[in-house]
Amino acid sequence: MNPFSSETRLRDMIRAIRACKTAAEERAVVRKECASIRAAVSDNDNGYRHRNLAKLMFIHMLGYPTHFGQMECLKLIAAPGFPEKRIGYLGLMLLLDERQEVLMLVTNSLKQDLNHTNQYIVGLALCALGNISSAEMARDLAPEVERLLQFRDPNVRKKAALCSIRIIKKVPDLAENFVNPVASLLKEKHHGVLLTAIQLCADLCTVSEEALEYFRKKCTEGLVKVLKDAVNSPYAPEYDISGIADPFLQIRLLRILRILGHGDADASDLMNDVLAQVATKTESNKNAGNAILYECVETIMSIEDSGGLRVLAINILGRFLSNRDNNIRYVALNMLMKAISVDGQAVQRHRATILECVKDPDASIRKRALELVYLLVNETNVKPLTKELIDYLEVSDQDFKEDLTARICSIVEKLSPEKIWYIDQMLKVLCEAGNYVKDEVWHGLIVVITNSTNLHGYTVRSLYKAIQTSGDQEAVVRVAVWCIGEYGDLLVNNIGMLDLEEPITVTENDAVDVIEAAIKRHTSDLTTRAMCLIALLKLSSRFPSCSQRIKDIVNQSKGSLLLELQQRSIEFDSIIEKHHNLRSALVERMPVLDEATYSGRRAGSLPAVVSTSQGNPLQIPNGVPKTMDAPLLDLLDLSADEPAPQNSSGPNFLQDLLGGDVLSSASQSGTTQPQKGGTDVLLDLLSTGSPPAQNGSSTADILSISQDNNNNKTSVDALNSLSSPMVTSVQSTPASSIMDLLDGFGPSPTVPKDNGPAYPPLVAFESSSLSLIFNFSKQPGSPQITQIKATFTNKSSDIYTDFIFQAAVPKFLQLHLEPASSNTLPGSGNGSITQKLRVTNNQHGKKSLVMRIRISYKLNNKDMLEEGQISNFPRDL
Amino acid sequence: MIHFVLLISRQGKVRLTKWYSPYSQKERSKVIRELSGMILSRGPKLCNFVEWRGFKVVYKRYASLYFCMCINQEDNELEVLEIIHHYVEILDRYFGSVCELDLIFNFHKAYYILDEVLIAGELQESSKKTVARLVATQDSLVEAAKEEANSISNIIAQATK
C-alpha cells in the first residue's frame, strides 16, 4: 500500500461532503470520517496518518471539533521525513492555538528541527514557531532563532526575523539580544530579508527605548539611502507592482523612518529630502502608489516639523479626498483625523468635502467622516455644521441615525453659543430621530430647559407644535409632556413671547388633549405614561376648569395592569379629589436643576470620544468636577448607574422627579407648618413604589420624612431616609388631612419614643393561673443581642413558692439567665417576679428567636410543672 | 500586524482561516460568523474596509471568494489590499488561473503558499518568483520522497513475488 496516496482519498472525502444536499447529510459523512480517523488514531496506524490529518484539517474548516487529531500532529512532526513534517506543522498551526497545553509537548521537536540540516525543515519549524509560539516556547527557543538570523540561506534568515517578532512580542525582555543581529540584517540587499528585518527593527523600537536610540543613531542614514535607492531603482520585474519598485519595501522603509524621526529633529532632517522625493515622484493612479503616498503622508505628519513637507502632505490628502475611489477617500478621512492636530486650519479648508462624505452611501466612510466632523467643529462653525448634519438626519439610514444623533447632540451640547439655539437644535433632532436618541440626551435637554427661565414659554410652545407633527417620536413626547406639565399655564396664556414667535392659540383643553393622546398612544411605554400621569396631576392644578376631565383621564389608568400606573393613578385621583388645599403647593413648578452637577454626574457615562494620535485630547466640556453635596443630583440622575433607593418595579426616576418637586417646593415656598407635614406625607405616598403588602414600612417612612423635614435637613437627606426603614418618633402632630390619606393605606403604628428600635411586649406563656410577659430591648450597635425582661404574674389566689424558671434555646442562640428577683410569687396578681435574660442570636437577620421554657414551683407543697415553647418572637430579633 | 486571514465564499463557506493572534475555537467561529455577515452584505462599489471591534478588516472579492485580513487601526489599509493581491497572484501562478475549486481540493497547498507569504502576521517576501520557487522546491521534496517510497515498495513487491 502506498503511504502517499492520501490525495485521492482526501479528494473523495471532499467530494462526498460537497455532494451533500443538506446539513444533516454533511454531518453524517463527517461523523463517519471522524469515526474512521479515530479508529486509525487508536490503532496507531502510521501509513495513513498524514492523510487523516489532512482530512481532519478540512473537517476542522467546516467547523467540526477535531481535538482528537492534535496528538497526531505531534507524531507527524516527530517523524523524520519532510512530507510528514510539512503536513504535521500545518496541522499544528491550524488545529491548535497557543493556549493549548499540547503545545508544550512540541517544543522539543521544534528545537531539533530548528537545528536540522535540511533548510526547508528549519523553515517549517520557524514558520510554526512564528505563528503559534507561546511565551514559554519563545523563551526556550529564542537562542536557536537568534542564531538562525545569520543562517547562510536568506530565506531562512527572513523567516527567523519574523519569528523573532513573535518572540519579542511574547517576551519583551529578550529584545536586546536581537538588536545587533538586526543591525547587520538591515545592510542586506535581499528584499525578503530587508523587509522582515525592517519590520523586526520597528517592533524592537516599540518594545525597547534603548533599541530605538541605537537604531536612530546607527541606522537612520543607511535606511534613508536604501529608500532613496528603492525610489530611484530601475525597472525590476521581480519586484515591480504596476510600475513601482517593491512598494512593500518602500512602505516599510517609510514606516521605520517615521519611528526613528518621531521626536528627533536630527533624524527628521536626514529624511526630509527623500520624503519630499517620495511625495512628489510616486505615481498616484494605482493602489500601490497610493499606499506609498499614504504611508509617506503619515510619516511627514509624525516627524519633526518641516513646513514645506507638511504642505505637500496636506495637498496629497486633498487630492485623496476628491478621488473617486472610495478606498482612497476612506484613508484620506482617516489621515485627516491625524492631521487635525498638526494643522487644523488646513483640514478646515476641506470641511465641505468632508461633510459630503458624511452622506456617503458607504457606512465605513460615513463613520470616518462623522468622527472627523466631530473633531472639526468649533465655536465659529458650529451653526452651519450642525444645520448640515440635522438636514442630513432626515434622509440618513435608519441604522446610522443612532451614531449621528449621538454626535449631533454632543456637538450641540459642547459648543452651543446660546440656550435658545441649543433648545431649537435639540428639538429638531428629537423630531427627526427621537426614537434613536439615548435617554441622557433628553434628560440633559430638560435640565437646560429648566435653567433657561426666560425661554420656558417659548420652549413649551415649540414643543406643543413639535408634538403635533412628530408625535411618533418617543423622546419628543416625553419632553413635551414634561414641559406641558410644568409650564402648561405659559402655553395657554402665551406668556413670555419672544419677538420671533408667531402667537398661537392653545386652550386648556388642547393642552390636556396632547397629554391624553400621549397616554393613550399604544406605543407609549411605561415611562412615558407615568410621565403623562404626573403632567396631568400638575395640569389639574394649573387648569382648574379642566380638573374634572383630568380626573377622568387619570381614572382610566386605575385598572392598568402595570402596578406603577395603577398606583400612581389611584394616588393622584385621591389628590385631585380630596386635597384641594395642598394640591397647589404639591404640584408647584420644579426648581431650577443644577446643570453643572448633572453634567458632572453624566460625564462618566458619555461614550469615549475619539482623540487624535498626536496626544491632543479633546476637551470634554462635561468633565466638570463632580460636586458631591448637590442636593438635587439624585433627582435627575435619570440614567442612574447605582440602584435607586426604592424597590419598585417601575422606573424610579419619575418618583424621584416628583418627589424632588414636592420636597423642594415644600422647603422653598414657605408654606405653613401643617401643610408642610401634609405634603411630606404625600411625597411618600406618591413616590413609594412598594407593593401594598409593605404598608407598614412605608408609613414608617412617611413619619421619618416628616421628621427630617421639620428638622430642616436638606432634601437629599430626606430622600436618603426613604431607603432606610428607620422608625423615628413623630415630633410634630400631623394635620388631620394626613390621617385621611393614611386611611386608605393601613393603620399607622404607635411608635415609641426611643433611640433604638422598639418591639412590643410578648405574652410568652399564659395559663389560667400564670402569665409570663417578655419585654425586649436591644443595645444600639449590637443587633444580635436581645435583652429580655421576663415578668411572671400569678393570677390565682395561692402563693407559689420555690418558683424556678428554666429556658432552653437551639444551638444558633446563646442564652444567659440572670438570677430572678425572688422565688416566691404572691397570688392574685399582687406582685411579680422579674428575671432578666440575654439572648445572642448568631444568625441575626436570618433566623428569629425560638425558646423552650419550663416553670416549676410548689403549690401547697405540691410540685407543679409548666412547659411550653415560644416561637412567636418578633421576627427581627 | 495581520491578526487573521479568512477566505470566505460568497455563500459564506469558509475556505481558509489563518490566525496569527490567539483566538479560542469558539471565538474563531464567532468572528467568522460576524464578519461574513458584515462583508458579504456590502455592495460592490463600497470601500474595501470594514471597522470591526476596534480593528479594521480589509477585504477584496475575487470571483466567488472574499479574501479578508484583519489589521490594527493604525495599519496601512491600502498596503494590505496590495498584500491580498500579492497572495492571489501567487496562487494564480501556482494553480494556473486559480478558481475556488482549486482552493477546496488543494486547501493545504493554499496554506503552504500563505506560509511562504506571511509569518507572525507580517509580510515575508515581496517577490512572487521567490515564493513560487520555494513552494515548488518543497513540493518536489515531497514528490521525491513519494517516488522513493514507491520504488522501495516495488522492490519489496518484486522480492516477495
PDB file of N, CA and C in Angstrom, chain A residues 69-145:
ATOM      1  N   GLY A  69      -7.373  14.965  16.954  1.00  0.00           N
ATOM      2  CA  GLY A  69      -6.277  14.863  15.996  1.00  0.00           C
ATOM      3  C   GLY A  69      -5.026  15.580  16.434  1.00  0.00           C
ATOM      4  N   GLN A  70      -5.099  16.250  17.581  1.00  0.00           N
ATOM      5  CA  GLN A  70      -3.958  17.087  17.953  1.00  0.00           C
ATOM      6  C   GLN A  70      -2.685  16.272  18.171  1.00  0.00           C
ATOM      7  N   MET A  71      -2.831  15.127  18.815  1.00  0.00           N
ATOM      8  CA  MET A  71      -1.635  14.323  19.073  1.00  0.00           C
ATOM      9  C   MET A  71      -1.038  13.774  17.777  1.00  0.00           C
ATOM     10  N   GLU A  72      -1.908  13.571  16.789  1.00  0.00           N
ATOM     11  CA  GLU A  72      -1.404  13.095  15.502  1.00  0.00           C
ATOM     12  C   GLU A  72      -0.419  14.092  14.890  1.00  0.00           C
ATOM     13  N   CYS A  73      -0.713  15.379  15.075  1.00  0.00           N
ATOM     14  CA  CYS A  73       0.199  16.407  14.559  1.00  0.00           C
ATOM     15  C   CYS A  73       1.578  16.207  15.174  1.00  0.00           C
ATOM     16  N   LEU A  74       1.583  16.001  16.495  1.00  0.00           N
ATOM     17  CA  LEU A  74       2.876  15.874  17.171  1.00  0.00           C
ATOM     18  C   LEU A  74       3.640  14.660  16.651  1.00  0.00           C
ATOM     19  N   LYS A  75       2.903  13.569  16.393  1.00  0.00           N
ATOM     20  CA  LYS A  75       3.584  12.362  15.912  1.00  0.00           C
ATOM     21  C   LYS A  75       4.178  12.607  14.524  1.00  0.00           C
ATOM     22  N   LEU A  76       3.414  13.303  13.679  1.00  0.00           N
ATOM     23  CA  LEU A  76       3.917  13.582  12.331  1.00  0.00           C
ATOM     24  C   LEU A  76       5.136  14.494  12.384  1.00  0.00           C
ATOM     25  N   ILE A  77       5.085  15.472  13.294  1.00  0.00           N
ATOM     26  CA  ILE A  77       6.226  16.387  13.396  1.00  0.00           C
ATOM     27  C   ILE A  77       7.466  15.624  13.847  1.00  0.00           C
ATOM     28  N   ALA A  78       7.243  14.637  14.700  1.00  0.00           N
ATOM     29  CA  ALA A  78       8.384  13.874  15.209  1.00  0.00           C
ATOM     30  C   ALA A  78       8.933  12.885  14.180  1.00  0.00           C
ATOM     31  N   ALA A  79       8.163  12.651  13.109  1.00  0.00           N
ATOM     32  CA  ALA A  79       8.645  11.733  12.075  1.00  0.00           C
ATOM     33  C   ALA A  79       9.855  12.348  11.365  1.00  0.00           C
ATOM     34  N   PRO A  80      10.720  11.494  10.757  1.00  0.00           N
ATOM     35  CA  PRO A  80      11.951  12.037  10.186  1.00  0.00           C
ATOM     36  C   PRO A  80      11.785  12.742   8.849  1.00  0.00           C
ATOM     37  N   GLY A  81      10.816  12.354   8.038  1.00  0.00           N
ATOM     38  CA  GLY A  81      10.770  12.848   6.659  1.00  0.00           C
ATOM     39  C   GLY A  81      10.160  14.226   6.518  1.00  0.00           C
ATOM     40  N   PHE A  82      10.526  14.918   5.431  1.00  0.00           N
ATOM     41  CA  PHE A  82       9.982  16.252   5.171  1.00  0.00           C
ATOM     42  C   PHE A  82       8.474  16.231   4.922  1.00  0.00           C
ATOM     43  N   PRO A  83       7.936  15.293   4.114  1.00  0.00           N
ATOM     44  CA  PRO A  83       6.484  15.336   3.839  1.00  0.00           C
ATOM     45  C   PRO A  83       5.644  15.229   5.111  1.00  0.00           C
ATOM     46  N   GLU A  84       6.032  14.328   6.008  1.00  0.00           N
ATOM     47  CA  GLU A  84       5.279  14.176   7.255  1.00  0.00           C
ATOM     48  C   GLU A  84       5.350  15.442   8.080  1.00  0.00           C
ATOM     49  N   LYS A  85       6.570  15.985   8.191  1.00  0.00           N
ATOM     50  CA  LYS A  85       6.734  17.204   8.992  1.00  0.00           C
ATOM     51  C   LYS A  85       5.905  18.346   8.405  1.00  0.00           C
ATOM     52  N   ARG A  86       5.885  18.410   7.055  1.00  0.00           N
ATOM     53  CA  ARG A  86       5.200  19.536   6.427  1.00  0.00           C
ATOM     54  C   ARG A  86       3.721  19.546   6.803  1.00  0.00           C
ATOM     55  N   ILE A  87       3.108  18.375   6.682  1.00  0.00           N
ATOM     56  CA  ILE A  87       1.681  18.338   6.996  1.00  0.00           C
ATOM     57  C   ILE A  87       1.464  18.415   8.511  1.00  0.00           C
ATOM     58  N   GLY A  88       2.410  17.863   9.257  1.00  0.00           N
ATOM     59  CA  GLY A  88       2.301  17.910  10.720  1.00  0.00           C
ATOM     60  C   GLY A  88       2.316  19.338  11.236  1.00  0.00           C
ATOM     61  N   TYR A  89       3.243  20.126  10.742  1.00  0.00           N
ATOM     62  CA  TYR A  89       3.307  21.526  11.185  1.00  0.00           C
ATOM     63  C   TYR A  89       2.085  22.308  10.738  1.00  0.00           C
ATOM     64  N   LEU A  90       1.601  21.992   9.535  1.00  0.00           N
ATOM     65  CA  LEU A  90       0.402  22.682   9.064  1.00  0.00           C
ATOM     66  C   LEU A  90      -0.776  22.393  10.003  1.00  0.00           C
ATOM     67  N   GLY A  91      -0.907  21.107  10.357  1.00  0.00           N
ATOM     68  CA  GLY A  91      -1.982  20.721  11.274  1.00  0.00           C
ATOM     69  C   GLY A  91      -1.817  21.399  12.621  1.00  0.00           C
ATOM     70  N   LEU A  92      -0.585  21.452  13.084  1.00  0.00           N
ATOM     71  CA  LEU A  92      -0.312  22.091  14.383  1.00  0.00           C
ATOM     72  C   LEU A  92      -0.807  23.537  14.376  1.00  0.00           C
ATOM     73  N   MET A  93      -0.505  24.256  13.305  1.00  0.00           N
ATOM     74  CA  MET A  93      -0.879  25.669  13.246  1.00  0.00           C
ATOM     75  C   MET A  93      -2.385  25.845  13.089  1.00  0.00           C
ATOM     76  N   LEU A  94      -3.003  24.847  12.444  1.00  0.00           N
ATOM     77  CA  LEU A  94      -4.423  25.001  12.139  1.00  0.00           C
ATOM     78  C   LEU A  94      -5.298  24.540  13.296  1.00  0.00           C
ATOM     79  N   LEU A  95      -4.952  23.404  13.889  1.00  0.00           N
ATOM     80  CA  LEU A  95      -5.846  22.794  14.867  1.00  0.00           C
ATOM     81  C   LEU A  95      -5.605  23.312  16.278  1.00  0.00           C
ATOM     82  N   LEU A  96      -4.418  23.833  16.536  1.00  0.00           N
ATOM     83  CA  LEU A  96      -4.115  24.262  17.893  1.00  0.00           C
ATOM     84  C   LEU A  96      -4.008  25.783  17.948  1.00  0.00           C
ATOM     85  N   ASP A  97      -4.284  26.326  19.124  1.00  0.00           N
ATOM     86  CA  ASP A  97      -3.896  27.713  19.317  1.00  0.00           C
ATOM     87  C   ASP A  97      -2.955  27.773  20.501  1.00  0.00           C
ATOM     88  N   GLU A  98      -2.374  28.929  20.718  1.00  0.00           N
ATOM     89  CA  GLU A  98      -1.260  28.970  21.660  1.00  0.00           C
ATOM     90  C   GLU A  98      -1.673  28.695  23.101  1.00  0.00           C
ATOM     91  N   ARG A  99      -2.971  28.665  23.333  1.00  0.00           N
ATOM     92  CA  ARG A  99      -3.384  28.454  24.714  1.00  0.00           C
ATOM     93  C   ARG A  99      -3.494  26.983  25.081  1.00  0.00           C
ATOM     94  N   GLN A 100      -3.239  26.098  24.110  1.00  0.00           N
ATOM     95  CA  GLN A 100      -3.453  24.693  24.428  1.00  0.00           C
ATOM     96  C   GLN A 100      -2.198  24.037  25.003  1.00  0.00           C
ATOM     97  N   GLU A 101      -2.441  23.209  26.018  1.00  0.00           N
ATOM     98  CA  GLU A 101      -1.348  22.567  26.731  1.00  0.00           C
ATOM     99  C   GLU A 101      -0.503  21.685  25.812  1.00  0.00           C
ATOM    100  N   VAL A 102      -1.168  21.066  24.843  1.00  0.00           N
ATOM    101  CA  VAL A 102      -0.479  20.142  23.941  1.00  0.00           C
ATOM    102  C   VAL A 102       0.755  20.799  23.326  1.00  0.00           C
ATOM    103  N   LEU A 103       0.644  22.118  23.183  1.00  0.00           N
ATOM    104  CA  LEU A 103       1.704  22.856  22.516  1.00  0.00           C
ATOM    105  C   LEU A 103       3.046  22.701  23.229  1.00  0.00           C
ATOM    106  N   MET A 104       2.997  22.559  24.549  1.00  0.00           N
ATOM    107  CA  MET A 104       4.237  22.410  25.313  1.00  0.00           C
ATOM    108  C   MET A 104       5.026  21.194  24.833  1.00  0.00           C
ATOM    109  N   LEU A 105       4.272  20.149  24.391  1.00  0.00           N
ATOM    110  CA  LEU A 105       4.940  18.902  24.025  1.00  0.00           C
ATOM    111  C   LEU A 105       5.750  19.040  22.743  1.00  0.00           C
ATOM    112  N   VAL A 106       5.468  20.097  21.969  1.00  0.00           N
ATOM    113  CA  VAL A 106       6.091  20.191  20.659  1.00  0.00           C
ATOM    114  C   VAL A 106       7.432  20.938  20.731  1.00  0.00           C
ATOM    115  N   THR A 107       7.693  21.558  21.887  1.00  0.00           N
ATOM    116  CA  THR A 107       8.880  22.404  21.994  1.00  0.00           C
ATOM    117  C   THR A 107      10.150  21.646  21.621  1.00  0.00           C
ATOM    118  N   ASN A 108      10.218  20.403  22.084  1.00  0.00           N
ATOM    119  CA  ASN A 108      11.452  19.651  21.844  1.00  0.00           C
ATOM    120  C   ASN A 108      11.636  19.332  20.358  1.00  0.00           C
ATOM    121  N   SER A 109      10.540  18.930  19.702  1.00  0.00           N
ATOM    122  CA  SER A 109      10.625  18.661  18.261  1.00  0.00           C
ATOM    123  C   SER A 109      11.036  19.922  17.521  1.00  0.00           C
ATOM    124  N   LEU A 110      10.467  21.047  17.925  1.00  0.00           N
ATOM    125  CA  LEU A 110      10.803  22.307  17.277  1.00  0.00           C
ATOM    126  C   LEU A 110      12.286  22.596  17.416  1.00  0.00           C
ATOM    127  N   LYS A 111      12.803  22.350  18.605  1.00  0.00           N
ATOM    128  CA  LYS A 111      14.211  22.634  18.847  1.00  0.00           C
ATOM    129  C   LYS A 111      15.087  21.792  17.913  1.00  0.00           C
ATOM    130  N   GLN A 112      14.724  20.514  17.781  1.00  0.00           N
ATOM    131  CA  GLN A 112      15.505  19.652  16.884  1.00  0.00           C
ATOM    132  C   GLN A 112      15.417  20.117  15.440  1.00  0.00           C
ATOM    133  N   ASP A 113      14.186  20.490  15.049  1.00  0.00           N
ATOM    134  CA  ASP A 113      14.017  20.890  13.648  1.00  0.00           C
ATOM    135  C   ASP A 113      14.704  22.218  13.351  1.00  0.00           C
ATOM    136  N   LEU A 114      14.773  23.087  14.345  1.00  0.00           N
ATOM    137  CA  LEU A 114      15.476  24.359  14.124  1.00  0.00           C
ATOM    138  C   LEU A 114      16.965  24.115  13.888  1.00  0.00           C
ATOM    139  N   ASN A 115      17.445  22.979  14.372  1.00  0.00           N
ATOM    140  CA  ASN A 115      18.856  22.645  14.169  1.00  0.00           C
ATOM    141  C   ASN A 115      19.050  21.623  13.044  1.00  0.00           C
ATOM    142  N   HIS A 116      18.020  21.374  12.289  1.00  0.00           N
ATOM    143  CA  HIS A 116      18.078  20.350  11.254  1.00  0.00           C
ATOM    144  C   HIS A 116      19.023  20.785  10.123  1.00  0.00           C
ATOM    145  N   THR A 117      19.568  19.771   9.419  1.00  0.00           N
ATOM    146  CA  THR A 117      20.461  20.115   8.311  1.00  0.00           C
ATOM    147  C   THR A 117      19.694  20.537   7.076  1.00  0.00           C
ATOM    148  N   ASN A 118      18.440  20.073   6.955  1.00  0.00           N
ATOM    149  CA  ASN A 118      17.635  20.447   5.799  1.00  0.00           C
ATOM    150  C   ASN A 118      17.027  21.831   6.042  1.00  0.00           C
ATOM    151  N   GLN A 119      17.385  22.792   5.202  1.00  0.00           N
ATOM    152  CA  GLN A 119      16.937  24.160   5.449  1.00  0.00           C
ATOM    153  C   GLN A 119      15.422  24.305   5.329  1.00  0.00           C
ATOM    154  N   TYR A 120      14.761  23.421   4.572  1.00  0.00           N
ATOM    155  CA  TYR A 120      13.311  23.535   4.451  1.00  0.00           C
ATOM    156  C   TYR A 120      12.612  23.073   5.718  1.00  0.00           C
ATOM    157  N   ILE A 121      13.230  22.082   6.365  1.00  0.00           N
ATOM    158  CA  ILE A 121      12.671  21.662   7.654  1.00  0.00           C
ATOM    159  C   ILE A 121      12.867  22.773   8.680  1.00  0.00           C
ATOM    160  N   VAL A 122      14.028  23.426   8.636  1.00  0.00           N
ATOM    161  CA  VAL A 122      14.244  24.576   9.512  1.00  0.00           C
ATOM    162  C   VAL A 122      13.177  25.634   9.238  1.00  0.00           C
ATOM    163  N   GLY A 123      12.880  25.839   7.937  1.00  0.00           N
ATOM    164  CA  GLY A 123      11.872  26.834   7.559  1.00  0.00           C
ATOM    165  C   GLY A 123      10.502  26.497   8.115  1.00  0.00           C
ATOM    166  N   LEU A 124      10.138  25.206   8.040  1.00  0.00           N
ATOM    167  CA  LEU A 124       8.843  24.789   8.586  1.00  0.00           C
ATOM    168  C   LEU A 124       8.759  25.087  10.071  1.00  0.00           C
ATOM    169  N   ALA A 125       9.824  24.765  10.791  1.00  0.00           N
ATOM    170  CA  ALA A 125       9.820  24.959  12.238  1.00  0.00           C
ATOM    171  C   ALA A 125       9.733  26.451  12.567  1.00  0.00           C
ATOM    172  N   LEU A 126      10.470  27.272  11.834  1.00  0.00           N
ATOM    173  CA  LEU A 126      10.425  28.718  12.081  1.00  0.00           C
ATOM    174  C   LEU A 126       9.026  29.269  11.830  1.00  0.00           C
ATOM    175  N   CYS A 127       8.418  28.777  10.770  1.00  0.00           N
ATOM    176  CA  CYS A 127       7.089  29.261  10.425  1.00  0.00           C
ATOM    177  C   CYS A 127       6.097  28.912  11.531  1.00  0.00           C
ATOM    178  N   ALA A 128       6.146  27.660  11.991  1.00  0.00           N
ATOM    179  CA  ALA A 128       5.224  27.240  13.046  1.00  0.00           C
ATOM    180  C   ALA A 128       5.473  28.052  14.316  1.00  0.00           C
ATOM    181  N   LEU A 129       6.737  28.200  14.660  1.00  0.00           N
ATOM    182  CA  LEU A 129       7.065  28.938  15.882  1.00  0.00           C
ATOM    183  C   LEU A 129       6.589  30.389  15.762  1.00  0.00           C
ATOM    184  N   GLY A 130       6.810  30.973  14.606  1.00  0.00           N
ATOM    185  CA  GLY A 130       6.394  32.365  14.415  1.00  0.00           C
ATOM    186  C   GLY A 130       4.895  32.549  14.477  1.00  0.00           C
ATOM    187  N   ASN A 131       4.154  31.512  14.090  1.00  0.00           N
ATOM    188  CA  ASN A 131       2.709  31.686  14.041  1.00  0.00           C
ATOM    189  C   ASN A 131       1.995  31.352  15.334  1.00  0.00           C
ATOM    190  N   ILE A 132       2.519  30.396  16.108  1.00  0.00           N
ATOM    191  CA  ILE A 132       1.731  29.998  17.276  1.00  0.00           C
ATOM    192  C   ILE A 132       2.534  29.958  18.570  1.00  0.00           C
ATOM    193  N   SER A 133       3.723  30.509  18.580  1.00  0.00           N
ATOM    194  CA  SER A 133       4.553  30.390  19.773  1.00  0.00           C
ATOM    195  C   SER A 133       3.883  31.012  20.999  1.00  0.00           C
ATOM    196  N   SER A 134       4.006  30.325  22.117  1.00  0.00           N
ATOM    197  CA  SER A 134       3.575  30.898  23.391  1.00  0.00           C
ATOM    198  C   SER A 134       4.807  31.522  24.055  1.00  0.00           C
ATOM    199  N   ALA A 135       4.583  32.212  25.167  1.00  0.00           N
ATOM    200  CA  ALA A 135       5.700  32.883  25.836  1.00  0.00           C
ATOM    201  C   ALA A 135       6.770  31.884  26.280  1.00  0.00           C
ATOM    202  N   GLU A 136       6.327  30.731  26.789  1.00  0.00           N
ATOM    203  CA  GLU A 136       7.305  29.737  27.260  1.00  0.00           C
ATOM    204  C   GLU A 136       8.155  29.232  26.101  1.00  0.00           C
ATOM    205  N   MET A 137       7.482  28.905  25.001  1.00  0.00           N
ATOM    206  CA  MET A 137       8.231  28.408  23.845  1.00  0.00           C
ATOM    207  C   MET A 137       9.196  29.479  23.356  1.00  0.00           C
ATOM    208  N   ALA A 138       8.727  30.735  23.354  1.00  0.00           N
ATOM    209  CA  ALA A 138       9.576  31.824  22.878  1.00  0.00           C
ATOM    210  C   ALA A 138      10.848  31.892  23.719  1.00  0.00           C
ATOM    211  N   ARG A 139      10.684  31.777  25.022  1.00  0.00           N
ATOM    212  CA  ARG A 139      11.842  31.833  25.907  1.00  0.00           C
ATOM    213  C   ARG A 139      12.800  30.670  25.638  1.00  0.00           C
ATOM    214  N   ASP A 140      12.215  29.479  25.481  1.00  0.00           N
ATOM    215  CA  ASP A 140      13.052  28.286  25.300  1.00  0.00           C
ATOM    216  C   ASP A 140      13.808  28.306  23.973  1.00  0.00           C
ATOM    217  N   LEU A 141      13.177  28.823  22.934  1.00  0.00           N
ATOM    218  CA  LEU A 141      13.748  28.649  21.600  1.00  0.00           C
ATOM    219  C   LEU A 141      14.401  29.916  21.048  1.00  0.00           C
ATOM    220  N   ALA A 142      14.376  31.002  21.826  1.00  0.00           N
ATOM    221  CA  ALA A 142      14.952  32.260  21.332  1.00  0.00           C
ATOM    222  C   ALA A 142      16.411  32.109  20.886  1.00  0.00           C
ATOM    223  N   PRO A 143      17.275  31.370  21.624  1.00  0.00           N
ATOM    224  CA  PRO A 143      18.677  31.271  21.181  1.00  0.00           C
ATOM    225  C   PRO A 143      18.806  30.652  19.790  1.00  0.00           C
ATOM    226  N   GLU A 144      17.987  29.630  19.504  1.00  0.00           N
ATOM    227  CA  GLU A 144      18.045  28.998  18.179  1.00  0.00           C
ATOM    228  C   GLU A 144      17.676  30.011  17.096  1.00  0.00           C
ATOM    229  N   VAL A 145      16.592  30.751  17.358  1.00  0.00           N
ATOM    230  CA  VAL A 145      16.120  31.701  16.344  1.00  0.00           C
ATOM    231  C   VAL A 145      17.172  32.794  16.125  1.00  0.00           C
TER     232      VAL A 145
END
